[in-house]
Short mmCIF file of C-alpha atoms in Angstrom, two decimals:
data_model
loop_
_atom_site.label_atom_id
_atom_site.label_comp_id
_atom_site.label_asym_id
_atom_site.label_seq_id
_atom_site.Cartn_x
_atom_site.Cartn_y
_atom_site.Cartn_z
CA MET A 42 -1.32 17.74 4.01
CA ARG A 43 1.18 17.10 6.80
CA LEU A 44 2.30 13.90 8.45
CA THR A 45 3.72 13.96 11.96
CA CYS A 46 6.72 11.67 11.80
CA PRO A 47 7.30 10.11 15.25
CA PHE A 48 11.03 10.76 14.81
CA CYS A 49 11.15 14.13 12.97
CA GLY A 50 7.90 15.82 13.96
CA PRO A 51 5.30 17.45 11.66
CA ARG A 52 6.53 17.64 8.06
CA ASP A 53 5.09 18.46 4.65
CA VAL A 54 3.72 15.44 2.77
CA ALA A 55 6.23 16.16 -0.03
CA GLU A 56 8.93 14.57 2.18
CA PHE A 57 7.07 11.25 2.32
CA VAL A 58 6.37 8.47 -0.15
CA TYR A 59 3.22 6.36 -0.13
CA GLU A 60 4.23 2.70 -0.32
CA GLY A 61 0.92 0.84 -0.28
CA PRO A 62 -1.79 -0.59 1.94
CA PHE A 63 -0.71 -1.83 5.39
CA SER A 64 -2.22 -4.37 7.73
CA GLY A 65 0.11 -3.88 10.68
CA ALA A 66 2.33 -6.88 9.96
CA PRO A 67 6.12 -6.36 9.77
CA GLN A 68 7.30 -3.93 7.22
CA THR A 69 7.16 -6.16 4.18
CA GLU A 70 3.72 -7.55 3.50
CA ARG A 71 4.87 -10.29 1.17
CA PRO A 72 3.52 -13.82 1.11
CA ALA A 73 5.91 -16.68 1.85
CA LEU A 74 8.21 -17.61 -1.01
CA SER A 75 6.44 -20.96 -1.20
CA ALA A 76 2.97 -19.35 -1.44
CA ALA A 77 0.72 -20.11 -4.44
CA PRO A 78 0.97 -17.70 -7.44
CA ALA A 79 -2.54 -16.38 -6.64
CA ALA A 80 -1.31 -15.09 -3.27
CA TRP A 81 1.55 -13.26 -4.99
CA VAL A 82 -0.79 -11.76 -7.63
CA GLU A 83 -3.01 -10.49 -4.84
CA ALA A 84 -0.12 -9.01 -2.85
CA VAL A 85 1.56 -7.34 -5.83
CA PHE A 86 -1.34 -6.25 -8.02
CA LEU A 87 -4.70 -6.21 -6.21
CA ARG A 88 -5.95 -3.46 -3.92
CA ASP A 89 -8.99 -2.54 -1.90
CA GLN A 90 -10.21 0.95 -2.80
CA PRO A 91 -10.96 2.42 0.66
CA ARG A 92 -13.20 5.48 0.50
CA GLY A 93 -12.80 6.88 4.00
CA GLU A 94 -10.47 5.60 6.69
CA THR A 95 -7.52 3.59 5.48
CA ARG A 96 -4.30 2.19 6.97
CA GLU A 97 -1.22 2.63 4.81
CA LEU A 98 2.52 2.14 4.76
CA TRP A 99 4.47 5.36 4.11
CA ARG A 100 8.17 6.13 4.20
CA HIS A 101 9.79 9.36 5.37
CA LEU A 102 12.13 9.21 2.37
CA HIS A 103 13.41 12.80 2.53
CA GLY A 104 13.74 12.71 6.32
CA CYS A 105 14.69 9.95 8.72
CA GLY A 106 13.92 7.20 6.19
CA CYS A 107 11.69 5.28 8.62
CA PHE A 108 8.72 3.25 7.41
CA LEU A 109 5.51 4.58 8.95
CA ASP A 110 2.13 3.13 9.81
CA VAL A 111 -0.38 5.85 8.79
CA LEU A 112 -4.09 5.98 9.60
CA ARG A 113 -5.68 8.41 7.15
CA ASP A 114 -8.99 9.40 5.51
CA THR A 115 -9.02 9.28 1.70
CA LEU A 116 -12.11 11.47 1.51
CA THR A 117 -11.08 14.35 3.78
CA HIS A 118 -7.24 14.00 3.73
CA GLU A 119 -7.31 14.02 7.54
CA VAL A 120 -4.32 12.18 9.03
CA ARG A 121 -5.49 10.39 12.20
CA ALA A 122 -2.33 8.68 13.42
CA VAL A 123 1.27 8.10 12.42
CA ALA A 124 3.45 5.48 14.13
CA PHE A 125 6.61 3.55 13.34
CA ALA A 126 5.73 0.59 11.13
CA ASP A 127 8.78 -1.34 12.28
CA PRO A 128 8.77 -2.24 16.01
CA ALA A 129 12.59 -2.03 15.96
CA ASP A 130 12.40 1.70 15.14
CA ALA A 131 9.98 2.27 18.01
CA ALA A 132 12.25 0.36 20.40
CA ALA A 133 15.28 2.37 19.26
CA MET A 134 13.37 5.59 19.95
CA ARG A 135 12.43 4.41 23.46
CA ALA A 136 16.05 3.49 24.17
CA LYS A 137 17.26 6.98 23.24
CA PRO A 138 18.89 8.74 26.21
CA MET B 212 -33.16 15.17 -34.02
CA ARG B 213 -32.85 17.95 -36.56
CA PRO B 214 -29.27 18.13 -37.84
CA TYR B 215 -27.30 21.28 -37.21
CA SER B 216 -26.14 23.12 -40.33
CA ALA B 217 -24.46 26.36 -41.36
CA LEU B 218 -27.85 27.49 -42.70
CA ASP B 219 -29.32 26.85 -39.26
CA VAL B 220 -26.71 29.07 -37.63
CA LEU B 221 -27.33 31.83 -40.18
CA TRP B 222 -31.13 31.65 -39.91
CA ASN B 223 -31.10 31.69 -36.10
CA GLY B 224 -28.63 34.56 -36.14
CA LEU B 225 -31.11 36.58 -38.19
CA THR B 226 -34.15 35.60 -36.11
CA GLY B 227 -32.92 36.19 -32.55
CA GLN B 228 -31.67 32.64 -31.79
CA ARG B 229 -35.24 31.49 -31.07
CA GLY B 230 -35.21 28.36 -33.22
CA TRP B 231 -32.90 26.17 -31.12
CA THR B 232 -34.31 23.16 -29.31
CA ARG B 233 -32.90 20.98 -26.54
CA ALA B 234 -29.91 18.93 -27.71
CA TRP B 235 -31.02 15.84 -25.73
CA ARG B 236 -33.80 14.86 -23.33
CA ASP B 237 -33.43 14.48 -19.56
CA ARG B 238 -35.45 11.27 -18.99
CA ALA B 239 -37.15 9.73 -16.00
CA PRO B 240 -36.00 6.13 -15.53
CA ARG B 241 -38.15 3.22 -16.76
CA PRO B 242 -38.43 0.08 -14.61
CA ALA B 243 -36.42 -2.06 -17.06
CA TYR B 244 -33.87 -1.82 -19.86
CA ASP B 245 -31.76 -4.21 -21.92
CA VAL B 246 -28.56 -2.45 -20.89
CA VAL B 247 -27.97 -0.04 -18.03
CA ILE B 248 -24.72 1.91 -18.17
CA VAL B 249 -23.62 3.33 -14.83
CA GLY B 250 -21.84 6.66 -15.30
CA GLY B 251 -22.76 9.55 -17.60
CA GLY B 252 -19.27 10.64 -18.52
CA GLY B 253 -17.78 10.49 -21.99
CA HIS B 254 -17.15 6.74 -21.85
CA GLY B 255 -20.66 5.85 -20.66
CA LEU B 256 -22.38 8.05 -23.23
CA ALA B 257 -20.11 6.86 -26.05
CA THR B 258 -20.89 3.26 -25.09
CA ALA B 259 -24.63 3.97 -25.22
CA TYR B 260 -24.25 5.62 -28.63
CA TYR B 261 -22.30 2.72 -30.13
CA LEU B 262 -24.66 0.14 -28.57
CA ALA B 263 -27.48 1.83 -30.51
CA ARG B 264 -25.53 2.60 -33.69
CA ASN B 265 -23.38 -0.53 -34.14
CA HIS B 266 -25.45 -3.18 -32.38
CA GLY B 267 -29.05 -2.01 -32.81
CA LEU B 268 -29.84 -1.93 -29.09
CA ARG B 269 -32.51 0.64 -28.30
CA ARG B 270 -33.53 -0.07 -24.70
CA VAL B 271 -30.39 1.43 -23.21
CA ALA B 272 -30.12 3.82 -20.25
CA VAL B 273 -27.19 5.86 -18.97
CA LEU B 274 -27.51 6.55 -15.24
CA GLU B 275 -25.59 9.52 -13.88
CA ARG B 276 -25.28 10.41 -10.18
CA GLY B 277 -25.11 14.16 -10.88
CA LEU B 278 -25.13 15.89 -14.25
CA ILE B 279 -23.52 14.35 -17.33
CA GLY B 280 -19.92 15.33 -17.99
CA GLN B 281 -19.31 16.79 -14.53
CA GLY B 282 -16.72 14.24 -13.44
CA ASN B 283 -13.42 13.55 -15.16
CA ALA B 284 -14.98 14.29 -18.57
CA GLY B 285 -15.06 17.93 -17.47
CA ARG B 286 -11.71 17.91 -15.62
CA ASN B 287 -9.16 16.60 -18.10
CA THR B 288 -6.57 18.42 -20.22
CA THR B 289 -8.26 17.44 -23.54
CA ILE B 290 -5.22 15.86 -25.22
CA VAL B 291 -5.80 13.35 -28.04
CA ARG B 292 -2.86 11.22 -29.28
CA SER B 293 -1.98 7.63 -30.19
CA ASN B 294 1.76 7.39 -29.39
CA TYR B 295 1.64 3.94 -27.79
CA MET B 296 4.02 1.11 -28.53
CA LEU B 297 2.85 -2.15 -26.97
CA PRO B 298 0.68 -4.54 -28.98
CA GLY B 299 -2.78 -4.33 -27.43
CA ASN B 300 -2.41 -0.63 -26.70
CA ARG B 301 -1.23 0.77 -30.04
CA GLU B 302 -4.03 -0.66 -32.19
CA PHE B 303 -6.63 0.52 -29.68
CA TYR B 304 -5.31 4.09 -29.45
CA GLU B 305 -4.84 4.36 -33.22
CA HIS B 306 -8.46 3.22 -33.58
CA THR B 307 -9.55 5.98 -31.21
CA LEU B 308 -7.59 8.59 -33.19
CA LYS B 309 -9.19 7.39 -36.43
CA LEU B 310 -12.65 7.64 -34.83
CA TRP B 311 -11.83 11.18 -33.65
CA GLU B 312 -10.95 12.18 -37.22
CA GLY B 313 -14.52 11.58 -38.40
CA LEU B 314 -16.44 12.14 -35.20
CA SER B 315 -17.58 15.76 -35.56
CA GLN B 316 -19.22 14.85 -38.89
CA GLU B 317 -20.64 11.58 -37.59
CA LEU B 318 -22.16 13.11 -34.47
CA ASN B 319 -23.16 16.31 -36.31
CA TYR B 320 -21.60 18.19 -33.41
CA ASN B 321 -18.51 20.40 -33.54
CA LEU B 322 -16.03 18.72 -31.20
CA MET B 323 -13.43 21.41 -32.00
CA PHE B 324 -11.00 18.57 -32.72
CA SER B 325 -7.77 20.25 -33.74
CA GLN B 326 -4.90 18.13 -35.07
CA ARG B 327 -2.30 20.66 -34.03
CA GLY B 328 0.30 18.00 -33.24
CA HIS B 329 1.74 16.48 -30.08
CA LEU B 330 5.42 17.10 -29.39
CA ALA B 331 7.21 14.88 -26.86
CA LEU B 332 10.39 16.75 -25.93
CA SER B 333 13.70 14.90 -25.67
CA PHE B 334 16.46 15.99 -23.29
CA ASP B 335 18.92 13.11 -23.46
CA PRO B 336 20.06 10.19 -25.64
CA GLY B 337 18.36 7.60 -23.42
CA PHE B 338 14.96 9.13 -23.94
CA ARG B 339 15.71 9.63 -27.65
CA ASP B 340 16.57 5.97 -28.12
CA ALA B 341 13.54 4.73 -26.20
CA PHE B 342 11.20 7.04 -28.09
CA ALA B 343 12.83 6.35 -31.47
CA ARG B 344 11.93 2.72 -30.89
CA ARG B 345 8.41 3.71 -29.85
CA TYR B 346 7.79 6.03 -32.82
CA ASN B 347 9.34 3.56 -35.29
CA THR B 348 6.98 0.91 -33.94
CA MET B 349 4.08 3.34 -34.38
CA ARG B 350 5.06 4.04 -37.99
CA MET B 351 5.28 0.32 -38.75
CA THR B 352 1.83 -0.32 -37.27
CA GLY B 353 -0.11 2.46 -38.95
CA ALA B 354 0.28 5.56 -36.77
CA ASP B 355 2.30 8.66 -37.66
CA GLY B 356 5.24 10.18 -35.86
CA ARG B 357 8.71 11.55 -36.55
CA TRP B 358 11.85 12.95 -34.96
CA LEU B 359 12.47 16.71 -34.97
CA SER B 360 15.90 18.20 -34.40
CA ARG B 361 16.57 20.88 -31.80
CA SER B 362 16.25 23.67 -34.40
CA GLU B 363 13.03 22.19 -35.80
CA VAL B 364 11.51 22.09 -32.29
CA GLN B 365 12.75 25.63 -31.60
CA ALA B 366 11.08 26.90 -34.79
CA ARG B 367 7.76 25.41 -33.64
CA ALA B 368 8.05 26.33 -29.96
CA PRO B 369 10.26 29.42 -29.55
CA TYR B 370 8.72 30.15 -26.14
CA LEU B 371 10.45 27.19 -24.48
CA ASP B 372 13.71 27.79 -22.60
CA TRP B 373 16.40 27.65 -25.33
CA SER B 374 18.97 29.63 -23.33
CA GLN B 375 22.41 28.37 -22.35
CA SER B 376 21.27 28.39 -18.73
CA ALA B 377 18.20 26.17 -19.31
CA ARG B 378 17.81 23.73 -16.42
CA PHE B 379 17.00 20.93 -18.89
CA PRO B 380 18.39 21.73 -22.36
CA ILE B 381 16.10 20.42 -25.12
CA GLU B 382 17.86 18.37 -27.79
CA GLY B 383 14.88 17.60 -30.02
CA GLY B 384 11.48 16.01 -29.93
CA PHE B 385 9.06 13.49 -31.36
CA LEU B 386 6.09 14.86 -33.27
CA GLN B 387 2.78 13.13 -33.87
CA GLN B 388 1.10 15.59 -36.23
CA ARG B 389 -2.33 13.88 -36.25
CA ALA B 390 -2.59 14.27 -32.47
CA GLY B 391 -4.04 17.39 -30.89
CA THR B 392 -6.81 18.63 -28.66
CA ALA B 393 -10.61 18.69 -28.63
CA ARG B 394 -13.39 20.33 -26.64
CA HIS B 395 -14.20 18.05 -23.71
CA ASP B 396 -17.75 19.30 -23.05
CA ALA B 397 -18.57 19.01 -26.74
CA LEU B 398 -17.56 15.34 -26.70
CA VAL B 399 -19.96 14.67 -23.84
CA TRP B 400 -22.80 16.62 -25.41
CA GLY B 401 -22.16 15.28 -28.90
CA PHE B 402 -22.41 11.68 -27.73
CA ALA B 403 -25.40 12.51 -25.47
CA ARG B 404 -27.29 14.14 -28.35
CA ALA B 405 -26.51 11.37 -30.83
CA ALA B 406 -27.37 8.63 -28.31
CA ASP B 407 -30.61 10.35 -27.34
CA ALA B 408 -31.59 10.64 -31.00
CA ARG B 409 -31.25 6.84 -31.25
CA GLY B 410 -33.56 6.27 -28.29
CA VAL B 411 -31.05 5.98 -25.45
CA HIS B 412 -32.38 7.29 -22.12
CA ILE B 413 -30.09 9.70 -20.30
CA VAL B 414 -31.11 9.75 -16.63
CA GLN B 415 -29.44 12.37 -14.43
CA ASN B 416 -29.41 12.73 -10.62
CA CYS B 417 -29.78 8.97 -10.37
CA GLU B 418 -27.15 7.47 -8.08
CA VAL B 419 -26.61 3.71 -8.17
CA THR B 420 -26.59 2.52 -4.55
CA GLY B 421 -26.59 -1.25 -5.02
CA PHE B 422 -27.16 -4.17 -7.37
CA LEU B 423 -30.10 -6.53 -7.91
CA ARG B 424 -29.12 -10.20 -7.97
CA GLU B 425 -30.73 -13.45 -9.03
CA GLY B 426 -28.70 -16.55 -8.40
CA GLY B 427 -25.14 -15.51 -9.05
CA ALA B 428 -26.06 -12.95 -11.69
CA ILE B 429 -26.61 -9.21 -11.56
CA VAL B 430 -30.04 -8.36 -13.00
CA GLY B 431 -30.33 -4.65 -12.32
CA VAL B 432 -29.44 -1.78 -10.03
CA GLU B 433 -30.85 -0.07 -6.95
CA THR B 434 -30.79 3.68 -7.42
CA SER B 435 -31.80 6.87 -5.64
CA ARG B 436 -34.75 6.89 -8.10
CA GLY B 437 -35.86 3.31 -7.48
CA GLU B 438 -34.98 -0.14 -8.76
CA ILE B 439 -34.12 -0.54 -12.43
CA ARG B 440 -33.86 -4.02 -13.92
CA ALA B 441 -31.50 -4.74 -16.78
CA GLU B 442 -30.21 -7.79 -18.62
CA LYS B 443 -26.76 -6.24 -18.58
CA VAL B 444 -25.20 -3.70 -16.20
CA ALA B 445 -22.07 -1.90 -17.40
CA LEU B 446 -19.84 0.16 -15.14
CA ALA B 447 -18.09 3.27 -16.53
CA VAL B 448 -17.50 5.29 -13.39
CA ALA B 449 -13.73 6.04 -13.36
CA GLY B 450 -12.84 7.31 -9.87
CA SER B 451 -15.93 5.73 -8.28
CA THR B 452 -15.04 2.27 -9.60
CA GLY B 453 -13.65 0.99 -6.29
CA PRO B 454 -16.69 1.54 -4.05
CA LEU B 455 -19.20 0.46 -6.74
CA ALA B 456 -17.23 -2.64 -7.75
CA ALA B 457 -17.03 -3.60 -4.08
CA LYS B 458 -20.85 -3.40 -3.85
CA ALA B 459 -21.10 -5.51 -6.99
CA GLY B 460 -18.87 -8.14 -5.38
CA LEU B 461 -15.83 -7.87 -7.65
CA GLY B 462 -13.50 -7.88 -4.64
CA LYS B 463 -9.96 -6.52 -4.81
CA LEU B 464 -9.02 -4.91 -8.12
CA PRO B 465 -5.74 -4.07 -9.87
CA LEU B 466 -6.48 -0.37 -9.28
CA GLU B 467 -5.61 2.44 -6.91
CA THR B 468 -7.76 5.57 -6.72
CA HIS B 469 -5.71 8.77 -6.86
CA LYS B 470 -6.24 12.46 -7.50
CA LEU B 471 -4.82 14.30 -10.50
CA GLN B 472 -4.59 18.08 -10.71
CA ALA B 473 -4.89 20.35 -13.73
CA PHE B 474 -4.29 24.07 -14.16
CA VAL B 475 -5.27 26.84 -16.56
CA THR B 476 -3.84 30.34 -16.95
CA GLU B 477 -5.64 33.54 -17.86
CA PRO B 478 -6.44 33.75 -21.61
CA LEU B 479 -3.43 34.72 -23.73
CA LYS B 480 -2.98 35.40 -27.44
CA PRO B 481 -2.05 32.21 -29.37
CA ILE B 482 1.45 31.12 -28.36
CA VAL B 483 1.45 27.37 -27.63
CA HIS B 484 0.63 26.03 -31.09
CA GLN B 485 0.83 22.32 -30.28
CA VAL B 486 0.57 19.91 -27.37
CA ILE B 487 3.88 19.82 -25.52
CA SER B 488 4.86 16.97 -23.25
CA SER B 489 8.00 16.34 -21.25
CA ALA B 490 9.02 13.33 -19.25
CA ARG B 491 12.37 14.74 -18.14
CA GLN B 492 11.43 16.50 -14.89
CA GLY B 493 8.68 14.03 -14.13
CA LEU B 494 5.64 14.17 -16.35
CA PHE B 495 4.47 17.56 -17.65
CA TYR B 496 2.06 18.39 -20.51
CA MET B 497 0.48 21.58 -21.81
CA SER B 498 -1.60 23.00 -24.61
CA GLN B 499 -3.51 26.20 -25.24
CA SER B 500 -7.30 26.19 -25.39
CA ASP B 501 -9.16 28.01 -28.13
CA LYS B 502 -10.19 30.55 -25.48
CA GLY B 503 -6.49 31.27 -24.90
CA GLY B 504 -5.83 29.68 -21.51
CA VAL B 505 -2.70 27.55 -21.27
CA VAL B 506 -3.92 24.23 -19.85
CA PHE B 507 -1.30 22.09 -18.16
CA GLY B 508 -0.72 19.35 -15.64
CA GLY B 509 1.81 16.98 -14.13
CA GLU B 510 1.71 13.80 -12.13
CA ILE B 511 -0.85 12.48 -9.68
CA ASP B 512 -0.53 13.57 -6.04
CA GLY B 513 0.90 10.18 -5.13
CA HIS B 514 -1.44 8.81 -2.48
CA PRO B 515 -4.96 7.33 -2.70
CA SER B 516 -7.72 9.92 -2.48
CA TYR B 517 -11.37 10.47 -3.31
CA ALA B 518 -11.27 14.23 -2.65
CA GLN B 519 -11.65 16.23 -5.86
CA ARG B 520 -9.07 18.58 -4.37
CA GLY B 521 -5.34 18.72 -5.03
CA GLY B 522 -2.48 19.16 -2.58
CA LEU B 523 -0.16 22.17 -2.50
CA GLU B 524 3.01 20.07 -2.77
CA THR B 525 2.09 18.76 -6.23
CA TYR B 526 0.74 22.17 -7.21
CA SER B 527 4.10 23.83 -6.54
CA GLU B 528 6.00 21.02 -8.23
CA VAL B 529 3.94 21.35 -11.41
CA MET B 530 4.49 25.13 -11.34
CA SER B 531 8.25 24.67 -11.10
CA LYS B 532 8.19 22.28 -14.07
CA ALA B 533 6.06 24.71 -16.07
CA VAL B 534 8.34 27.67 -15.42
CA SER B 535 11.59 25.76 -16.02
CA LEU B 536 10.29 24.55 -19.39
CA ALA B 537 8.37 27.65 -20.57
CA PRO B 538 9.67 30.68 -18.64
CA PHE B 539 6.92 33.00 -19.97
CA LEU B 540 4.43 31.15 -17.77
CA ALA B 541 6.01 32.83 -14.72
CA ARG B 542 4.52 36.13 -15.89
CA THR B 543 0.99 34.81 -16.40
CA ARG B 544 -1.68 34.52 -13.77
CA LEU B 545 -3.12 31.15 -12.93
CA LEU B 546 -6.86 31.33 -13.40
CA ARG B 547 -8.03 28.01 -12.01
CA GLN B 548 -6.75 24.79 -10.51
CA TRP B 549 -8.77 21.64 -9.88
CA ALA B 550 -8.44 17.90 -9.32
CA GLY B 551 -10.19 14.79 -10.58
CA VAL B 552 -10.34 11.33 -9.05
CA VAL B 553 -8.57 8.90 -11.36
CA ASP B 554 -8.61 5.12 -11.38
CA MET B 555 -4.91 4.27 -11.72
CA SER B 556 -4.32 0.69 -12.83
CA MET B 557 -1.32 -1.33 -11.72
CA ASP B 558 0.27 -1.35 -15.19
CA GLY B 559 -0.96 2.01 -16.51
CA SER B 560 -3.35 0.39 -19.02
CA PRO B 561 -7.16 0.20 -18.87
CA PHE B 562 -9.84 -2.48 -18.57
CA ILE B 563 -12.75 -3.09 -20.98
CA THR B 564 -14.01 -6.54 -20.19
CA PRO B 565 -16.81 -8.87 -19.12
CA THR B 566 -16.46 -9.91 -15.47
CA PRO B 567 -16.71 -13.24 -13.62
CA ILE B 568 -20.17 -12.06 -12.46
CA PRO B 569 -22.83 -12.79 -15.16
CA GLY B 570 -24.60 -9.60 -16.26
CA LEU B 571 -21.81 -7.27 -15.11
CA TYR B 572 -19.35 -5.51 -17.43
CA PHE B 573 -16.32 -3.47 -16.46
CA ASN B 574 -14.68 -0.36 -17.93
CA ALA B 575 -12.05 1.40 -15.79
CA GLY B 576 -8.37 2.03 -15.22
CA TRP B 577 -7.91 4.99 -17.57
CA ASN B 578 -5.15 6.60 -15.51
CA TYR B 579 -4.22 9.96 -17.10
CA GLY B 580 -5.43 8.99 -20.54
CA GLY B 581 -9.19 8.52 -20.59
CA PHE B 582 -10.24 11.54 -22.62
CA LYS B 583 -8.57 10.60 -25.91
CA ALA B 584 -9.74 7.03 -25.50
CA THR B 585 -13.43 7.97 -25.21
CA PRO B 586 -14.61 7.06 -28.74
CA ALA B 587 -12.76 3.72 -28.97
CA SER B 588 -13.58 2.91 -25.35
CA GLY B 589 -17.29 3.30 -26.10
CA TRP B 590 -16.91 1.45 -29.40
CA CYS B 591 -15.13 -1.53 -27.83
CA TYR B 592 -17.21 -1.57 -24.64
CA ALA B 593 -20.41 -1.64 -26.72
CA HIS B 594 -19.04 -4.62 -28.67
CA THR B 595 -18.04 -6.37 -25.45
CA ILE B 596 -21.51 -5.85 -23.92
CA ALA B 597 -23.42 -6.82 -27.07
CA HIS B 598 -21.37 -9.97 -27.79
CA ASP B 599 -20.47 -10.97 -24.21
CA ALA B 600 -16.86 -11.09 -25.36
CA PRO B 601 -14.22 -8.48 -26.08
CA HIS B 602 -13.40 -7.22 -29.58
CA GLU B 603 -9.82 -7.99 -30.66
CA LEU B 604 -9.01 -4.29 -30.10
CA ASN B 605 -9.72 -4.55 -26.35
CA ALA B 606 -8.87 -8.24 -25.83
CA ALA B 607 -5.71 -7.24 -23.94
CA PHE B 608 -7.66 -5.02 -21.50
CA SER B 609 -8.77 -7.91 -19.29
CA LEU B 610 -8.89 -7.99 -15.49
CA ASP B 611 -6.99 -11.27 -15.22
CA ARG B 612 -3.97 -10.18 -17.27
CA PHE B 613 -1.86 -9.79 -14.13
CA ALA B 614 -2.45 -13.37 -13.07
CA ARG B 615 -1.51 -14.51 -16.60
CA GLY B 616 1.67 -12.42 -16.72
CA ARG B 617 0.22 -10.29 -19.54
CA GLU B 618 0.35 -6.84 -18.01
CA LEU B 619 0.54 -3.90 -20.46
CA ASP B 620 3.17 -1.74 -18.81
CA GLU B 621 3.85 0.94 -21.43
CA GLU B 622 6.25 2.82 -19.15
CA ALA B 623 7.97 -0.32 -17.81
CA ALA B 624 7.40 1.15 -14.34
CA GLY B 625 6.18 -1.91 -12.44
CA PRO B 626 3.07 -2.30 -10.28
CA VAL B 627 3.27 1.20 -8.75
CA PRO B 628 0.45 3.47 -9.95
CA ARG B 629 2.22 6.70 -9.05
CA LEU B 630 4.99 5.83 -11.54
CA HIS B 631 2.68 5.38 -14.56
#
């Protein structure tokens, strides 16, 4: 399996770390500090078990270190899309000369 | 069921092996049962057996999507041990080891259970201290285990890398002598035969596609072979837990579904005389099957997957661990490699529990360790189903333990399945 990092290009999956499910919100998906304990239990411990397409947060740990927004299929291992998870990373890329 | 005996083997050997009959019957489903168990792996069949044996339930069916024992029951590395420390885990796993010790006789089926010992290698003082605490706890709570010095480990396992240039020099190890290996297919067939003899229906090629509901309760299942009503529906489907639990309405679960690879070499003469495990270079474990193949494995691939197919990156990592620990493996040919879909829980410990939905029972979250747990899992799950409440041995394996701050994190790794 390969992921195409928007900064580094196509790389072996061994360079990346799976961090968890992702909904497209900023890079930490935590509830507010004042949220009820149940919201924290859900965020920390509970998961959907997507069989098929899933959206996940990955990190290119042994590469550029960026957090990535990955659209992937858990049944076929097909990687459909990889984008920066943090809008600041995407903006920095666009600003590159 | 006619019991197997040595005389039987001798007589059939002399008469052309014509006297053997089917070990268990492949049934067509009836419209209704008292208990329907979803999943014909080791855990499901063991549960059916103990429901009949310990609780007198006869109208029990095990529904299997394909053929029994073709999922993780046929894909594991067959290691049996009870080296757990936390209260809640240790009593359960010691109970499973005690059941294993009498199970071949009880089931009248040779499970090829071999107590050849499990040796957890130590490479540094930190590991030694942590495992000394663990094995002392085991000794104080009824399990066996002891420290071996470097020379004692070397005498038992001369094939490991003892050279000055070893990447990870071994300083000793922790031995649980009553641990060992067993034949995984025999466990499935032994429980299937014994359950069938007590009237349990084993229904193959019967995929559960949905659940029948009345009010808020589950009162049966929809299957590829029609509707089947049941007073109680019990899930034991390992890697398929997520999709089925979603259909049942259990919502989000403290599980992630991953894939775990295993490997076996060509058959060799006996060389690996015990189960070896190492946590130094990431997890690695190996043993030698009675056929001679060295069976080994490492960690999960690290990302959710339902493909029963492993990735090359983990494959090569496991190979490098194998060769750095036991250099002779570099000269053997790898015969087969495969992957199973494992239900990794968020604390590395399992679930055997009633659920908030009346009529639905839940058994999942076995991570890497489901094979050894099979007898006690069935034993405790049967109790939980029959009494609508857990036995004290599986009381800690509840679904709500995370919300109560009672997670059973044996590795102290936190809520990250790939670290367990």
